[in-house]
PDB file of C-alpha atoms in Angstrom:
ATOM      1  CA  UNK A   1     -62.006  47.905  21.294  1.00  0.00           C
ATOM      2  CA  UNK A   2     -60.293  51.039  19.987  1.00  0.00           C
ATOM      3  CA  UNK A   3     -61.357  52.926  23.099  1.00  0.00           C
ATOM      4  CA  UNK A   4     -59.979  50.136  25.299  1.00  0.00           C
ATOM      5  CA  UNK A   5     -56.617  50.221  23.495  1.00  0.00           C
ATOM      6  CA  UNK A   6     -56.478  53.991  23.796  1.00  0.00           C
ATOM      7  CA  UNK A   7     -57.170  53.746  27.547  1.00  0.00           C
ATOM      8  CA  UNK A   8     -54.454  51.092  27.930  1.00  0.00           C
ATOM      9  CA  UNK A   9     -51.996  53.223  25.977  1.00  0.00           C
ATOM     10  CA  UNK A  10     -52.808  56.240  28.136  1.00  0.00           C
ATOM     11  CA  UNK A  11     -52.390  54.177  31.312  1.00  0.00           C
ATOM     12  CA  UNK A  12     -49.026  52.820  30.166  1.00  0.00           C
ATOM     13  CA  UNK A  13     -47.798  56.309  29.251  1.00  0.00           C
ATOM     14  CA  UNK A  14     -48.980  57.675  32.598  1.00  0.00           C
ATOM     15  CA  UNK A  15     -47.250  54.880  34.517  1.00  0.00           C
ATOM     16  CA  UNK A  16     -44.053  55.365  32.504  1.00  0.00           C
ATOM     17  CA  UNK A  17     -44.143  59.095  33.127  1.00  0.00           C
ATOM     18  CA  UNK A  18     -44.760  58.575  36.852  1.00  0.00           C
ATOM     19  CA  UNK A  19     -41.931  56.037  37.013  1.00  0.00           C
ATOM     20  CA  UNK A  20     -39.495  58.404  35.271  1.00  0.00           C
ATOM     21  CA  UNK A  21     -40.147  61.366  37.568  1.00  0.00           C
ATOM     22  CA  UNK A  22     -38.126  60.005  40.547  1.00  0.00           C
ATOM     23  CA  UNK A  23     -35.260  59.079  38.214  1.00  0.00           C
ATOM     24  CA  UNK A  24     -35.174  62.580  36.725  1.00  0.00           C
ATOM     25  CA  UNK A  25     -35.307  64.181  40.173  1.00  0.00           C
ATOM     26  CA  UNK A  26     -32.509  62.009  41.572  1.00  0.00           C
ATOM     27  CA  UNK A  27     -30.164  62.546  38.629  1.00  0.00           C
ATOM     28  CA  UNK A  28     -30.922  66.278  38.630  1.00  0.00           C
ATOM     29  CA  UNK A  29     -30.067  66.328  42.329  1.00  0.00           C
ATOM     30  CA  UNK A  30     -26.746  64.609  41.664  1.00  0.00           C
ATOM     31  CA  UNK A  31     -25.913  66.854  38.729  1.00  0.00           C
ATOM     32  CA  UNK A  32     -26.483  70.024  40.762  1.00  0.00           C
ATOM     33  CA  UNK A  33     -23.292  69.394  42.700  1.00  0.00           C
ATOM     34  CA  UNK A  34     -20.990  69.015  39.688  1.00  0.00           C
ATOM     35  CA  UNK A  35     -20.651  72.816  39.222  1.00  0.00           C
ATOM     36  CA  UNK A  36     -19.796  73.062  42.920  1.00  0.00           C
ATOM     37  CA  UNK A  37     -16.968  70.591  42.406  1.00  0.00           C
ATOM     38  CA  UNK A  38     -15.776  72.535  39.364  1.00  0.00           C
ATOM     39  CA  UNK A  39     -15.705  75.866  41.201  1.00  0.00           C
ATOM     40  CA  UNK A  40     -13.823  74.213  44.068  1.00  0.00           C
ATOM     41  CA  UNK A  41     -11.358  72.848  41.495  1.00  0.00           C
ATOM     42  CA  UNK A  42     -10.833  76.345  40.099  1.00  0.00           C
ATOM     43  CA  UNK A  43     -10.270  77.618  43.628  1.00  0.00           C
ATOM     44  CA  UNK A  44      -7.580  74.978  44.172  1.00  0.00           C
ATOM     45  CA  UNK A  45      -5.832  75.976  40.949  1.00  0.00           C
ATOM     46  CA  UNK A  46      -5.721  79.580  42.143  1.00  0.00           C
ATOM     47  CA  UNK A  47      -3.988  78.539  45.373  1.00  0.00           C
ATOM     48  CA  UNK A  48      -0.746  77.682  43.504  1.00  0.00           C
ATOM     49  CA  UNK A  49       1.391  74.545  43.518  1.00  0.00           C
ATOM     50  CA  UNK A  50       2.924  75.258  46.929  1.00  0.00           C
ATOM     51  CA  UNK A  51      -0.512  75.183  48.565  1.00  0.00           C
ATOM     52  CA  UNK A  52      -2.138  72.560  46.315  1.00  0.00           C
ATOM     53  CA  UNK A  53      -2.142  69.724  48.865  1.00  0.00           C
ATOM     54  CA  UNK A  54      -3.350  71.981  51.665  1.00  0.00           C
ATOM     55  CA  UNK A  55      -6.131  73.335  49.443  1.00  0.00           C
ATOM     56  CA  UNK A  56      -7.246  69.893  48.277  1.00  0.00           C
ATOM     57  CA  UNK A  57      -7.153  68.007  51.571  1.00  0.00           C
ATOM     58  CA  UNK A  58      -7.923  70.798  54.054  1.00  0.00           C
ATOM     59  CA  UNK A  59      -9.756  73.413  51.945  1.00  0.00           C
ATOM     60  CA  UNK A  60      -6.872  75.775  52.605  1.00  0.00           C
ATOM     61  CA  UNK A  61      -7.551  75.547  56.364  1.00  0.00           C
ATOM     62  CA  UNK A  62     -10.128  78.261  55.772  1.00  0.00           C
ATOM     63  CA  UNK A  63     -13.514  76.671  56.551  1.00  0.00           C
ATOM     64  CA  UNK A  64     -15.479  78.845  58.953  1.00  0.00           C
ATOM     65  CA  UNK A  65     -18.416  78.402  61.331  1.00  0.00           C
ATOM     66  CA  UNK A  66     -21.478  77.792  59.161  1.00  0.00           C
ATOM     67  CA  UNK A  67     -19.741  75.753  56.445  1.00  0.00           C
ATOM     68  CA  UNK A  68     -17.855  73.692  59.014  1.00  0.00           C
ATOM     69  CA  UNK A  69     -20.966  73.089  61.123  1.00  0.00           C
ATOM     70  CA  UNK A  70     -23.152  72.037  58.207  1.00  0.00           C
ATOM     71  CA  UNK A  71     -20.523  69.741  56.696  1.00  0.00           C
ATOM     72  CA  UNK A  72     -20.135  68.055  60.088  1.00  0.00           C
ATOM     73  CA  UNK A  73     -23.920  67.650  60.372  1.00  0.00           C
ATOM     74  CA  UNK A  74     -24.215  66.238  56.842  1.00  0.00           C
ATOM     75  CA  UNK A  75     -21.279  63.873  57.398  1.00  0.00           C
ATOM     76  CA  UNK A  76     -22.292  62.763  60.882  1.00  0.00           C
ATOM     77  CA  UNK A  77     -25.907  61.948  60.038  1.00  0.00           C
ATOM     78  CA  UNK A  78     -25.882  61.236  56.268  1.00  0.00           C
ATOM     79  CA  UNK A  79     -27.603  57.951  55.329  1.00  0.00           C
ATOM     80  CA  UNK A  80     -27.835  57.079  59.004  1.00  0.00           C
ATOM     81  CA  UNK A  81     -30.294  59.931  59.563  1.00  0.00           C
ATOM     82  CA  UNK A  82     -32.380  59.128  56.495  1.00  0.00           C
ATOM     83  CA  UNK A  83     -32.698  55.361  56.843  1.00  0.00           C
ATOM     84  CA  UNK A  84     -30.970  54.040  59.962  1.00  0.00           C
ATOM     85  CA  UNK A  85     -32.031  56.454  62.689  1.00  0.00           C
ATOM     86  CA  UNK A  86     -35.796  56.455  61.937  1.00  0.00           C
ATOM     87  CA  UNK A  87     -35.771  52.651  61.813  1.00  0.00           C
ATOM     88  CA  UNK A  88     -33.902  52.333  65.112  1.00  0.00           C
ATOM     89  CA  UNK A  89     -36.207  54.814  66.865  1.00  0.00           C
ATOM     90  CA  UNK A  90     -39.252  53.080  65.343  1.00  0.00           C
ATOM     91  CA  UNK A  91     -38.210  49.716  66.842  1.00  0.00           C
ATOM     92  CA  UNK A  92     -36.535  50.909  70.068  1.00  0.00           C
ATOM     93  CA  UNK A  93     -38.331  54.119  70.967  1.00  0.00           C
ATOM     94  CA  UNK A  94     -37.398  56.733  73.562  1.00  0.00           C
ATOM     95  CA  UNK A  95     -34.134  55.160  74.867  1.00  0.00           C
ATOM     96  CA  UNK A  96     -32.370  55.641  71.560  1.00  0.00           C
ATOM     97  CA  UNK A  97     -33.796  59.151  71.247  1.00  0.00           C
ATOM     98  CA  UNK A  98     -32.216  59.927  74.627  1.00  0.00           C
ATOM     99  CA  UNK A  99     -28.949  58.419  73.447  1.00  0.00           C
ATOM    100  CA  UNK A 100     -28.923  60.769  70.458  1.00  0.00           C
ATOM    101  CA  UNK A 101     -29.013  63.781  72.766  1.00  0.00           C
ATOM    102  CA  UNK A 102     -25.462  62.983  73.882  1.00  0.00           C
ATOM    103  CA  UNK A 103     -24.478  62.779  70.216  1.00  0.00           C
ATOM    104  CA  UNK A 104     -25.728  66.338  69.748  1.00  0.00           C
ATOM    105  CA  UNK A 105     -24.181  67.807  72.903  1.00  0.00           C
ATOM    106  CA  UNK A 106     -20.851  66.031  73.542  1.00  0.00           C
ATOM    107  CA  UNK A 107     -19.170  66.169  70.088  1.00  0.00           C
ATOM    108  CA  UNK A 108     -19.517  69.980  69.713  1.00  0.00           C
ATOM    109  CA  UNK A 109     -17.899  70.443  73.133  1.00  0.00           C
ATOM    110  CA  UNK A 110     -15.008  68.168  72.123  1.00  0.00           C
ATOM    111  CA  UNK A 111     -14.605  69.940  68.772  1.00  0.00           C
ATOM    112  CA  UNK A 112     -14.640  73.306  70.493  1.00  0.00           C
ATOM    113  CA  UNK A 113     -12.141  72.398  73.230  1.00  0.00           C
ATOM    114  CA  UNK A 114      -9.848  69.898  71.473  1.00  0.00           C
ATOM    115  CA  UNK A 115     -10.448  70.735  67.816  1.00  0.00           C
ATOM    116  CA  UNK A 116      -9.403  74.375  68.042  1.00  0.00           C
ATOM    117  CA  UNK A 117      -6.128  73.449  69.709  1.00  0.00           C
ATOM    118  CA  UNK A 118      -5.389  70.711  67.186  1.00  0.00           C
ATOM    119  CA  UNK A 119      -6.152  73.088  64.314  1.00  0.00           C
ATOM    120  CA  UNK A 120      -3.757  75.660  65.745  1.00  0.00           C
ATOM    121  CA  UNK A 121      -0.944  73.125  66.158  1.00  0.00           C
ATOM    122  CA  UNK A 122      -1.516  71.677  62.677  1.00  0.00           C
ATOM    123  CA  UNK A 123      -1.548  75.088  60.986  1.00  0.00           C
ATOM    124  CA  UNK A 124       1.591  76.242  62.791  1.00  0.00           C
ATOM    125  CA  UNK A 125       3.543  73.088  61.887  1.00  0.00           C
ATOM    126  CA  UNK A 126       2.038  72.454  58.436  1.00  0.00           C
ATOM    127  CA  UNK A 127       0.472  69.140  59.487  1.00  0.00           C
ATOM    128  CA  UNK A 128      -2.410  67.455  57.683  1.00  0.00           C
ATOM    129  CA  UNK A 129      -3.636  64.544  59.798  1.00  0.00           C
ATOM    130  CA  UNK A 130      -4.376  63.664  63.412  1.00  0.00           C
ATOM    131  CA  UNK A 131      -1.678  60.996  63.167  1.00  0.00           C
ATOM    132  CA  UNK A 132       0.933  63.626  62.317  1.00  0.00           C
ATOM    133  CA  UNK A 133      -0.103  65.738  65.304  1.00  0.00           C
ATOM    134  CA  UNK A 134       0.173  62.774  67.668  1.00  0.00           C
ATOM    135  CA  UNK A 135       3.495  61.762  66.153  1.00  0.00           C
ATOM    136  CA  UNK A 136       4.897  65.218  66.768  1.00  0.00           C
ATOM    137  CA  UNK A 137       3.584  65.371  70.330  1.00  0.00           C
ATOM    138  CA  UNK A 138       4.769  61.913  71.417  1.00  0.00           C
ATOM    139  CA  UNK A 139       7.695  61.562  69.000  1.00  0.00           C
ATOM    140  CA  UNK A 140       6.383  58.183  67.879  1.00  0.00           C
ATOM    141  CA  UNK A 141       5.786  57.019  64.327  1.00  0.00           C
ATOM    142  CA  UNK A 142       4.034  53.953  65.765  1.00  0.00           C
ATOM    143  CA  UNK A 143       1.268  56.147  67.204  1.00  0.00           C
ATOM    144  CA  UNK A 144       0.859  57.815  63.818  1.00  0.00           C
ATOM    145  CA  UNK A 145       0.588  54.416  62.116  1.00  0.00           C
ATOM    146  CA  UNK A 146      -1.947  53.112  64.645  1.00  0.00           C
ATOM    147  CA  UNK A 147      -4.020  56.294  64.250  1.00  0.00           C
ATOM    148  CA  UNK A 148      -4.025  55.874  60.469  1.00  0.00           C
ATOM    149  CA  UNK A 149      -5.081  52.226  60.727  1.00  0.00           C
ATOM    150  CA  UNK A 150      -7.928  53.089  63.129  1.00  0.00           C
ATOM    151  CA  UNK A 151      -9.085  55.898  60.842  1.00  0.00           C
ATOM    152  CA  UNK A 152      -9.013  53.617  57.810  1.00  0.00           C
ATOM    153  CA  UNK A 153     -10.869  50.876  59.687  1.00  0.00           C
ATOM    154  CA  UNK A 154     -13.580  53.404  60.530  1.00  0.00           C
ATOM    155  CA  UNK A 155     -13.811  55.085  57.115  1.00  0.00           C
ATOM    156  CA  UNK A 156     -14.200  51.924  55.011  1.00  0.00           C
ATOM    157  CA  UNK A 157     -17.438  50.681  56.656  1.00  0.00           C
ATOM    158  CA  UNK A 158     -18.688  54.275  57.023  1.00  0.00           C
ATOM    159  CA  UNK A 159     -18.388  54.941  53.281  1.00  0.00           C
ATOM    160  CA  UNK A 160     -19.764  51.478  52.500  1.00  0.00           C
ATOM    161  CA  UNK A 161     -22.855  52.233  54.587  1.00  0.00           C
ATOM    162  CA  UNK A 162     -23.476  55.415  52.584  1.00  0.00           C
ATOM    163  CA  UNK A 163     -23.360  53.416  49.352  1.00  0.00           C
ATOM    164  CA  UNK A 164     -25.637  50.725  50.774  1.00  0.00           C
ATOM    165  CA  UNK A 165     -28.147  53.349  51.879  1.00  0.00           C
ATOM    166  CA  UNK A 166     -27.977  55.157  48.533  1.00  0.00           C
ATOM    167  CA  UNK A 167     -28.498  51.861  46.694  1.00  0.00           C
ATOM    168  CA  UNK A 168     -31.650  51.169  48.702  1.00  0.00           C
ATOM    169  CA  UNK A 169     -32.927  54.729  48.160  1.00  0.00           C
ATOM    170  CA  UNK A 170     -32.452  54.410  44.387  1.00  0.00           C
ATOM    171  CA  UNK A 171     -34.215  51.038  44.329  1.00  0.00           C
ATOM    172  CA  UNK A 172     -37.168  52.244  46.418  1.00  0.00           C
ATOM    173  CA  UNK A 173     -37.564  55.666  44.774  1.00  0.00           C
ATOM    174  CA  UNK A 174     -37.474  54.211  41.240  1.00  0.00           C
ATOM    175  CA  UNK A 175     -39.559  51.160  42.156  1.00  0.00           C
ATOM    176  CA  UNK A 176     -36.724  48.861  41.105  1.00  0.00           C
ATOM    177  CA  UNK A 177     -36.062  50.490  37.717  1.00  0.00           C
ATOM    178  CA  UNK A 178     -32.587  51.280  39.064  1.00  0.00           C
ATOM    179  CA  UNK A 179     -31.740  48.342  41.303  1.00  0.00           C
ATOM    180  CA  UNK A 180     -29.705  48.371  44.494  1.00  0.00           C
ATOM    181  CA  UNK A 181     -26.391  47.522  42.824  1.00  0.00           C
ATOM    182  CA  UNK A 182     -26.657  50.200  40.141  1.00  0.00           C
ATOM    183  CA  UNK A 183     -27.842  52.751  42.673  1.00  0.00           C
ATOM    184  CA  UNK A 184     -24.734  52.152  44.776  1.00  0.00           C
ATOM    185  CA  UNK A 185     -22.471  52.268  41.686  1.00  0.00           C
ATOM    186  CA  UNK A 186     -23.992  55.538  40.443  1.00  0.00           C
ATOM    187  CA  UNK A 187     -23.549  57.090  43.878  1.00  0.00           C
ATOM    188  CA  UNK A 188     -19.927  55.913  44.048  1.00  0.00           C
ATOM    189  CA  UNK A 189     -19.177  57.433  40.630  1.00  0.00           C
ATOM    190  CA  UNK A 190     -20.589  60.818  41.599  1.00  0.00           C
ATOM    191  CA  UNK A 191     -18.829  60.760  44.979  1.00  0.00           C
ATOM    192  CA  UNK A 192     -15.563  59.968  43.215  1.00  0.00           C
ATOM    193  CA  UNK A 193     -16.075  62.878  40.825  1.00  0.00           C
ATOM    194  CA  UNK A 194     -16.952  65.275  43.662  1.00  0.00           C
ATOM    195  CA  UNK A 195     -13.957  64.196  45.734  1.00  0.00           C
ATOM    196  CA  UNK A 196     -11.330  64.114  42.977  1.00  0.00           C
ATOM    197  CA  UNK A 197     -12.538  67.308  41.322  1.00  0.00           C
ATOM    198  CA  UNK A 198     -13.277  69.516  44.307  1.00  0.00           C
ATOM    199  CA  UNK A 199     -11.358  68.027  47.231  1.00  0.00           C
ATOM    200  CA  UNK A 200     -12.497  68.837  50.740  1.00  0.00           C
ATOM    201  CA  UNK A 201     -13.667  72.301  49.695  1.00  0.00           C
ATOM    202  CA  UNK A 202     -16.033  70.898  47.047  1.00  0.00           C
ATOM    203  CA  UNK A 203     -17.356  68.242  49.425  1.00  0.00           C
ATOM    204  CA  UNK A 204     -17.856  70.827  52.171  1.00  0.00           C
ATOM    205  CA  UNK A 205     -19.765  73.194  49.882  1.00  0.00           C
ATOM    206  CA  UNK A 206     -21.963  70.309  48.749  1.00  0.00           C
ATOM    207  CA  UNK A 207     -22.468  69.348  52.396  1.00  0.00           C
ATOM    208  CA  UNK A 208     -23.769  72.844  53.132  1.00  0.00           C
ATOM    209  CA  UNK A 209     -26.674  72.154  50.774  1.00  0.00           C
ATOM    210  CA  UNK A 210     -27.064  68.625  52.150  1.00  0.00           C
ATOM    211  CA  UNK A 211     -26.992  69.902  55.720  1.00  0.00           C
ATOM    212  CA  UNK A 212     -29.622  72.581  55.077  1.00  0.00           C
ATOM    213  CA  UNK A 213     -31.869  70.040  53.343  1.00  0.00           C
ATOM    214  CA  UNK A 214     -31.360  67.475  56.101  1.00  0.00           C
ATOM    215  CA  UNK A 215     -32.079  69.829  58.990  1.00  0.00           C
ATOM    216  CA  UNK A 216     -35.031  71.379  57.150  1.00  0.00           C
ATOM    217  CA  UNK A 217     -36.519  67.967  56.370  1.00  0.00           C
ATOM    218  CA  UNK A 218     -36.208  66.921  60.015  1.00  0.00           C
ATOM    219  CA  UNK A 219     -37.995  70.042  61.250  1.00  0.00           C
ATOM    220  CA  UNK A 220     -40.650  69.952  58.529  1.00  0.00           C
ATOM    221  CA  UNK A 221     -41.228  66.223  59.041  1.00  0.00           C
ATOM    222  CA  UNK A 222     -41.437  66.635  62.807  1.00  0.00           C
ATOM    223  CA  UNK A 223     -43.803  69.584  62.500  1.00  0.00           C
ATOM    224  CA  UNK A 224     -46.001  67.669  60.024  1.00  0.00           C
ATOM    225  CA  UNK A 225     -46.202  64.606  62.281  1.00  0.00           C
ATOM    226  CA  UNK A 226     -46.899  66.638  65.410  1.00  0.00           C
ATOM    227  CA  UNK A 227     -49.301  69.313  64.157  1.00  0.00           C
ATOM    228  CA  UNK A 228     -50.851  68.011  60.933  1.00  0.00           C
ATOM    229  CA  UNK A 229     -51.273  64.275  61.485  1.00  0.00           C
ATOM    230  CA  UNK A 230     -51.915  65.008  65.176  1.00  0.00           C
ATOM    231  CA  UNK A 231     -52.964  68.204  66.903  1.00  0.00           C
ATOM    232  CA  UNK A 232     -49.813  68.574  69.006  1.00  0.00           C
ATOM    233  CA  UNK A 233     -46.710  66.611  70.124  1.00  0.00           C
ATOM    234  CA  UNK A 234     -48.448  65.426  73.294  1.00  0.00           C
ATOM    235  CA  UNK A 235     -51.229  63.801  71.304  1.00  0.00           C
ATOM    236  CA  UNK A 236     -48.672  62.123  69.042  1.00  0.00           C
ATOM    237  CA  UNK A 237     -46.798  60.552  71.980  1.00  0.00           C
ATOM    238  CA  UNK A 238     -50.059  59.572  73.667  1.00  0.00           C
ATOM    239  CA  UNK A 239     -51.153  57.717  70.534  1.00  0.00           C
ATOM    240  CA  UNK A 240     -47.816  55.906  70.263  1.00  0.00           C
ATOM    241  CA  UNK A 241     -47.847  55.017  73.969  1.00  0.00           C
ATOM    242  CA  UNK A 242     -51.328  53.526  73.702  1.00  0.00           C
ATOM    243  CA  UNK A 243     -50.142  51.251  70.882  1.00  0.00           C
ATOM    244  CA  UNK A 244     -46.577  50.436  71.993  1.00  0.00           C
ATOM    245  CA  UNK A 245     -45.926  51.306  75.665  1.00  0.00           C
ATOM    246  CA  UNK A 246     -42.632  49.382  75.580  1.00  0.00           C
ATOM    247  CA  UNK A 247     -41.171  52.097  73.365  1.00  0.00           C
ATOM    248  CA  UNK A 248     -41.263  54.446  76.369  1.00  0.00           C
ATOM    249  CA  UNK A 249     -39.513  52.074  78.782  1.00  0.00           C
ATOM    250  CA  UNK A 250     -35.800  52.200  79.625  1.00  0.00           C
ATOM    251  CA  UNK A 251     -35.293  48.809  77.951  1.00  0.00           C
ATOM    252  CA  UNK A 252     -36.910  50.039  74.725  1.00  0.00           C
ATOM    253  CA  UNK A 253     -39.097  48.242  72.222  1.00  0.00           C
ATOM    254  CA  UNK A 254     -36.689  45.322  71.853  1.00  0.00           C
ATOM    255  CA  UNK A 255     -35.784  45.187  75.543  1.00  0.00           C
ATOM    256  CA  UNK A 256     -32.046  45.543  74.904  1.00  0.00           C
ATOM    257  CA  UNK A 257     -31.182  48.782  76.729  1.00  0.00           C
ATOM    258  CA  UNK A 258     -30.433  49.694  80.320  1.00  0.00           C
ATOM    259  CA  UNK A 259     -29.972  53.014  82.071  1.00  0.00           C
ATOM    260  CA  UNK A 260     -26.211  52.405  82.102  1.00  0.00           C
ATOM    261  CA  UNK A 261     -26.054  51.710  78.345  1.00  0.00           C
ATOM    262  CA  UNK A 262     -28.002  54.910  77.619  1.00  0.00           C
ATOM    263  CA  UNK A 263     -25.610  56.988  79.748  1.00  0.00           C
ATOM    264  CA  UNK A 264     -22.531  55.227  78.328  1.00  0.00           C
ATOM    265  CA  UNK A 265     -23.561  55.962  74.730  1.00  0.00           C
TER     266      UNK A 265
END
């Protein structure tokens, strides 16, 4: 009986320890970025009152290639890349993979051609938003207002999706110890702290780490699936095709796509 109780006690302690590990890892991950926000805050203070708004909202207009690229990657993919994209590709297959190619090629060309010119105009005229640039060009406050409304309408669901995804990740990683609601609330609190404390500079620096982790995980995961689980990428796709040939059709696994919809994406 004593041995049985000792075994049960050991099992309970082991399960508790195992359950706590994901919680510790996730909170440690969140806490890592607080010093980044603090250093960004100190950087803003050094910019002086006359440049405070520009430093907070635009990182002093000083973000360069690598930081800018990684913050765009981390923002563009975010929860979508961790939860949404794998699920969509799993159910729809190759068509959506083809659609993502345009998402990787077209935006950088637009940012390079249009973004540089907008940055130059904004810096020269001390402008902060796209709406202000359009207002100046077309001499219309209405255009500025419409641009702001469209941006707000996009940002609200975009941020909400990040919180929804984070809530699910917390619930799954902790096996329900931290439920969906609390996971979303914890994420919102840390995002608020990062944003208020560090401004765009703090968020961009944090995104550099996020972007490196995201890209690395994609390559490592792809390499593992292609060369460890299978011998090579061809064998992987052959195995998937033998099980679900519809995933390789233009219509996709759910039969909802067409060649035109793939091109239009």
